[in-house]
Short mmCIF file of C-alpha atoms and ligand atoms in Angstrom, two decimals:
data_model
loop_
_atom_site.label_atom_id
_atom_site.label_comp_id
_atom_site.label_asym_id
_atom_site.label_seq_id
_atom_site.Cartn_x
_atom_site.Cartn_y
_atom_site.Cartn_z
CA MET S 8 -64.01 -8.64 152.46
CA GLU S 9 -61.11 -7.22 150.44
CA SER S 10 -62.03 -6.71 146.78
CA TYR S 11 -59.39 -9.16 145.54
CA GLN S 12 -60.60 -11.88 147.91
CA LYS S 13 -63.97 -11.61 146.24
CA LEU S 14 -62.28 -12.90 143.06
CA ILE S 15 -61.20 -16.15 144.74
CA ASP S 16 -64.61 -16.46 146.31
CA ASN S 17 -66.24 -16.00 142.89
CA ASN S 18 -63.86 -18.60 141.44
CA HIS S 19 -65.04 -21.22 143.92
CA LYS S 20 -68.69 -20.43 143.18
CA TRP S 21 -67.99 -20.59 139.43
CA VAL S 22 -66.39 -24.06 139.77
CA GLU S 23 -69.45 -25.23 141.66
CA GLN S 24 -71.83 -23.89 139.00
CA LYS S 25 -69.84 -25.48 136.17
CA LEU S 26 -69.68 -28.86 137.91
CA ASN S 27 -73.42 -28.75 138.56
CA LEU S 28 -74.04 -28.36 134.85
CA ASP S 29 -71.34 -30.78 133.71
CA PRO S 30 -69.36 -32.92 136.15
CA ASP S 31 -66.66 -33.46 133.49
CA PHE S 32 -66.25 -29.78 132.56
CA PHE S 33 -62.69 -29.44 133.90
CA LYS S 34 -61.68 -33.03 133.21
CA ASP S 35 -62.44 -32.49 129.51
CA LEU S 36 -60.55 -29.18 129.43
CA ALA S 37 -57.47 -30.74 130.99
CA VAL S 38 -57.25 -33.35 128.21
CA GLU S 39 -56.44 -31.02 125.35
CA HIS S 40 -55.87 -27.41 124.29
CA LYS S 41 -57.06 -27.15 120.72
CA PRO S 42 -58.53 -23.72 120.05
CA GLU S 43 -59.65 -22.85 116.54
CA PHE S 44 -59.14 -19.12 117.00
CA LEU S 45 -56.31 -16.80 117.99
CA TRP S 46 -57.50 -13.46 119.30
CA ILE S 47 -55.32 -10.36 119.29
CA GLY S 48 -57.18 -7.79 121.35
CA CYS S 49 -56.78 -4.74 123.55
CA SER S 50 -55.86 -5.08 127.25
CA ASP S 51 -58.92 -2.93 127.99
CA ALA S 52 -60.89 -4.69 130.75
CA ARG S 53 -64.17 -4.09 128.91
CA VAL S 54 -63.21 -6.36 126.01
CA PRO S 55 -62.91 -9.97 127.30
CA ALA S 56 -62.63 -12.20 124.20
CA ASP S 57 -64.55 -15.21 125.52
CA GLN S 58 -67.38 -13.28 127.13
CA ILE S 59 -68.21 -11.06 124.15
CA THR S 60 -68.15 -14.06 121.80
CA ASN S 61 -70.01 -16.29 124.28
CA THR S 62 -67.36 -19.01 124.04
CA LYS S 63 -66.10 -21.47 126.62
CA PRO S 64 -62.57 -21.69 128.03
CA GLY S 65 -60.44 -23.57 125.52
CA GLN S 66 -61.97 -22.12 122.37
CA ILE S 67 -59.91 -18.95 121.90
CA PHE S 68 -56.14 -18.59 122.28
CA VAL S 69 -55.62 -15.00 123.40
CA HIS S 70 -52.98 -12.31 123.14
CA ARG S 71 -53.76 -8.83 124.45
CA ASN S 72 -51.77 -5.63 124.56
CA ILE S 73 -52.58 -1.95 124.72
CA ALA S 74 -54.53 -0.99 121.58
CA ASN S 75 -54.19 -4.48 120.00
CA LEU S 76 -51.03 -3.72 118.05
CA VAL S 77 -48.96 -6.05 115.88
CA VAL S 78 -45.41 -4.79 116.21
CA HIS S 79 -42.76 -6.64 114.25
CA THR S 80 -40.21 -6.65 117.07
CA ASP S 81 -42.70 -7.88 119.68
CA MET S 82 -41.26 -11.28 120.69
CA ASN S 83 -44.28 -11.98 122.85
CA LEU S 84 -46.81 -11.51 120.07
CA LEU S 85 -44.69 -13.30 117.45
CA SER S 86 -44.25 -16.27 119.80
CA VAL S 87 -48.00 -16.47 120.41
CA VAL S 88 -48.71 -16.31 116.66
CA HIS S 89 -46.04 -18.90 115.82
CA TYR S 90 -47.14 -21.30 118.55
CA GLY S 91 -50.79 -20.75 117.66
CA ILE S 92 -50.17 -21.69 114.05
CA GLN S 93 -47.51 -24.39 114.30
CA VAL S 94 -48.62 -26.23 117.41
CA LEU S 95 -52.26 -25.39 118.10
CA LYS S 96 -53.11 -25.17 114.37
CA VAL S 97 -55.52 -22.25 114.76
CA LYS S 98 -57.59 -21.67 111.63
CA HIS S 99 -58.45 -18.02 112.21
CA ILE S 100 -56.57 -15.06 113.67
CA ILE S 101 -58.79 -12.20 114.70
CA VAL S 102 -57.43 -8.74 115.39
CA CYS S 103 -60.19 -7.13 117.43
CA GLY S 104 -59.97 -3.44 118.24
CA HIS S 105 -62.65 -1.49 120.04
CA TYR S 106 -64.26 1.92 119.80
CA ASP S 107 -63.42 4.31 122.66
CA CYS S 108 -59.96 2.76 122.94
CA GLY S 109 -57.92 4.86 125.38
CA GLY S 110 -54.70 3.98 123.59
CA VAL S 111 -56.01 5.23 120.26
CA ALA S 112 -57.40 8.41 121.84
CA ALA S 113 -54.06 9.08 123.55
CA ALA S 114 -52.16 8.49 120.31
CA MET S 115 -54.39 10.95 118.49
CA SER S 116 -53.48 13.73 120.91
CA ASN S 117 -50.17 15.52 121.43
CA LYS S 118 -50.28 14.91 125.17
CA SER S 119 -47.49 12.90 126.77
CA PHE S 120 -48.53 9.91 128.89
CA GLY S 121 -44.99 8.89 129.85
CA PHE S 122 -43.38 5.61 128.89
CA ILE S 123 -46.41 4.41 126.93
CA ASP S 124 -45.83 7.22 124.38
CA ASN S 125 -43.25 4.94 122.74
CA TRP S 126 -45.75 2.12 122.29
CA LEU S 127 -48.45 4.51 121.07
CA SER S 128 -46.08 5.83 118.39
CA ASN S 129 -47.13 2.76 116.41
CA ILE S 130 -50.64 4.22 116.21
CA LYS S 131 -49.25 7.62 115.28
CA ASP S 132 -47.53 5.86 112.36
CA VAL S 133 -50.95 4.58 111.26
CA TYR S 134 -52.37 8.10 111.58
CA ARG S 135 -49.56 9.49 109.43
CA LEU S 136 -50.25 6.93 106.69
CA HIS S 137 -53.94 7.88 106.62
CA LYS S 138 -53.79 11.52 107.68
CA ASP S 139 -55.65 12.87 104.62
CA GLU S 140 -58.72 10.76 105.38
CA LEU S 141 -58.50 11.29 109.14
CA ASN S 142 -57.85 15.05 109.09
CA ALA S 143 -60.94 15.48 106.90
CA ILE S 144 -63.14 14.16 109.75
CA GLU S 145 -63.94 17.20 111.90
CA ASP S 146 -65.72 15.54 114.80
CA VAL S 147 -63.00 14.23 117.14
CA ARG S 148 -64.98 11.20 118.32
CA SER S 149 -65.80 10.18 114.74
CA ARG S 150 -62.14 10.61 113.82
CA GLN S 151 -61.13 8.41 116.77
CA ARG S 152 -63.62 5.73 115.72
CA ARG S 153 -62.28 5.76 112.19
CA LEU S 154 -58.68 5.55 113.44
CA VAL S 155 -59.67 2.51 115.53
CA GLU S 156 -60.94 0.82 112.33
CA ILE S 157 -57.98 1.86 110.20
CA SER S 158 -55.54 0.71 112.86
CA VAL S 159 -57.15 -2.75 112.95
CA VAL S 160 -56.69 -3.01 109.17
CA GLU S 161 -53.05 -1.95 109.52
CA GLN S 162 -52.46 -4.53 112.29
CA VAL S 163 -53.88 -7.21 109.99
CA ASN S 164 -51.52 -5.88 107.31
CA ASN S 165 -48.67 -6.12 109.80
CA LEU S 166 -49.52 -9.76 110.49
CA SER S 167 -49.51 -10.41 106.72
CA LYS S 168 -45.98 -9.05 106.53
CA THR S 169 -44.54 -11.55 109.03
CA SER S 170 -42.58 -14.57 107.84
CA VAL S 171 -44.57 -16.62 110.35
CA ILE S 172 -47.87 -15.93 108.58
CA GLN S 173 -46.45 -16.11 105.06
CA ASP S 174 -44.79 -19.49 105.78
CA ALA S 175 -48.13 -20.83 107.01
CA TRP S 176 -50.01 -19.45 104.00
CA ARG S 177 -47.53 -21.06 101.63
CA GLU S 178 -48.06 -24.41 103.36
CA ASN S 179 -51.88 -24.54 103.41
CA ASN S 180 -53.54 -21.12 103.00
CA LEU S 181 -54.24 -20.93 106.73
CA PRO S 182 -54.77 -19.15 109.03
CA ILE S 183 -57.39 -16.73 107.75
CA LEU S 184 -56.85 -13.25 109.18
CA HIS S 185 -59.81 -11.10 110.23
CA GLY S 186 -60.26 -7.51 111.39
CA TRP S 187 -63.06 -6.72 113.82
CA VAL S 188 -64.04 -3.76 115.98
CA TYR S 189 -66.04 -4.19 119.19
CA ASP S 190 -68.31 -1.42 120.40
CA VAL S 191 -68.13 -1.12 124.19
CA GLY S 192 -71.22 1.10 124.01
CA ASP S 193 -73.60 -1.55 122.67
CA GLY S 194 -71.70 -4.85 122.93
CA LEU S 195 -71.73 -5.52 119.19
CA ILE S 196 -68.81 -6.61 117.01
CA ASN S 197 -68.36 -4.86 113.67
CA ASP S 198 -66.69 -7.19 111.14
CA LEU S 199 -64.54 -5.01 108.86
CA ASN S 200 -64.65 -7.81 106.25
CA ILE S 201 -60.96 -7.86 105.43
CA MET S 202 -60.29 -11.59 105.32
CA ARG S 203 -56.75 -12.49 104.26
CA SER S 204 -55.36 -15.93 103.51
CA ASP S 205 -52.68 -15.14 100.92
CA THR S 206 -50.24 -12.38 99.96
CA LYS S 207 -52.57 -10.94 97.29
CA ASP S 208 -53.11 -7.74 99.29
CA VAL S 209 -49.56 -7.50 100.61
CA GLU S 210 -47.29 -4.85 99.09
CA ASN S 211 -44.53 -6.46 97.06
CA ILE S 212 -41.62 -5.27 99.20
CA TYR S 213 -43.00 -7.32 102.14
CA ILE S 214 -43.49 -10.58 100.26
CA PHE S 215 -41.02 -13.43 101.01
CA LYS S 216 -40.48 -15.84 98.16
CO1 CO W 26 -58.17 -0.22 123.96
#
């Protein structure tokens, strides 16, 4: 069997398993889409939002891109965030990076990877902002891990700078933004504890009044 056909085959088996446990599983899902969480994660195949949080389909609205970046000109991401807040009324937005992120490792080097270099420049910007702390870490892997964490914080900061988030905060102090890092090596999520639900930690120049 071709490898991709196995996916369809698995799908049919999965439907059977779900229906055995709960005959209304899909009927219930079709009725409404009301997730409480919006997940902004890396495209990396090892970091599937629902599996690592042990949640069911329907619980997490997901946006993924290489290295889980929040770029202010990214129409796709901004649309997901706006729709998530205004229509789905998500209460939490989680930016989840992961250790051993290929995008972060690539951005930390001077090697060219072609077209993606332009996207990874956003991580180089983060490095530049925090170069004193990062350059002081001699071990390359430790430095990469720290850059993964710092980048997640900066992506949360980037979300805080959007009019979409600030409008929502002004209305009802939601959504709450979170920064997490998943460890592909042991399966555990590290909560960076940087919850944001107002512009208190936003630099003045970015605040819309
Ligand atoms: Co990654």
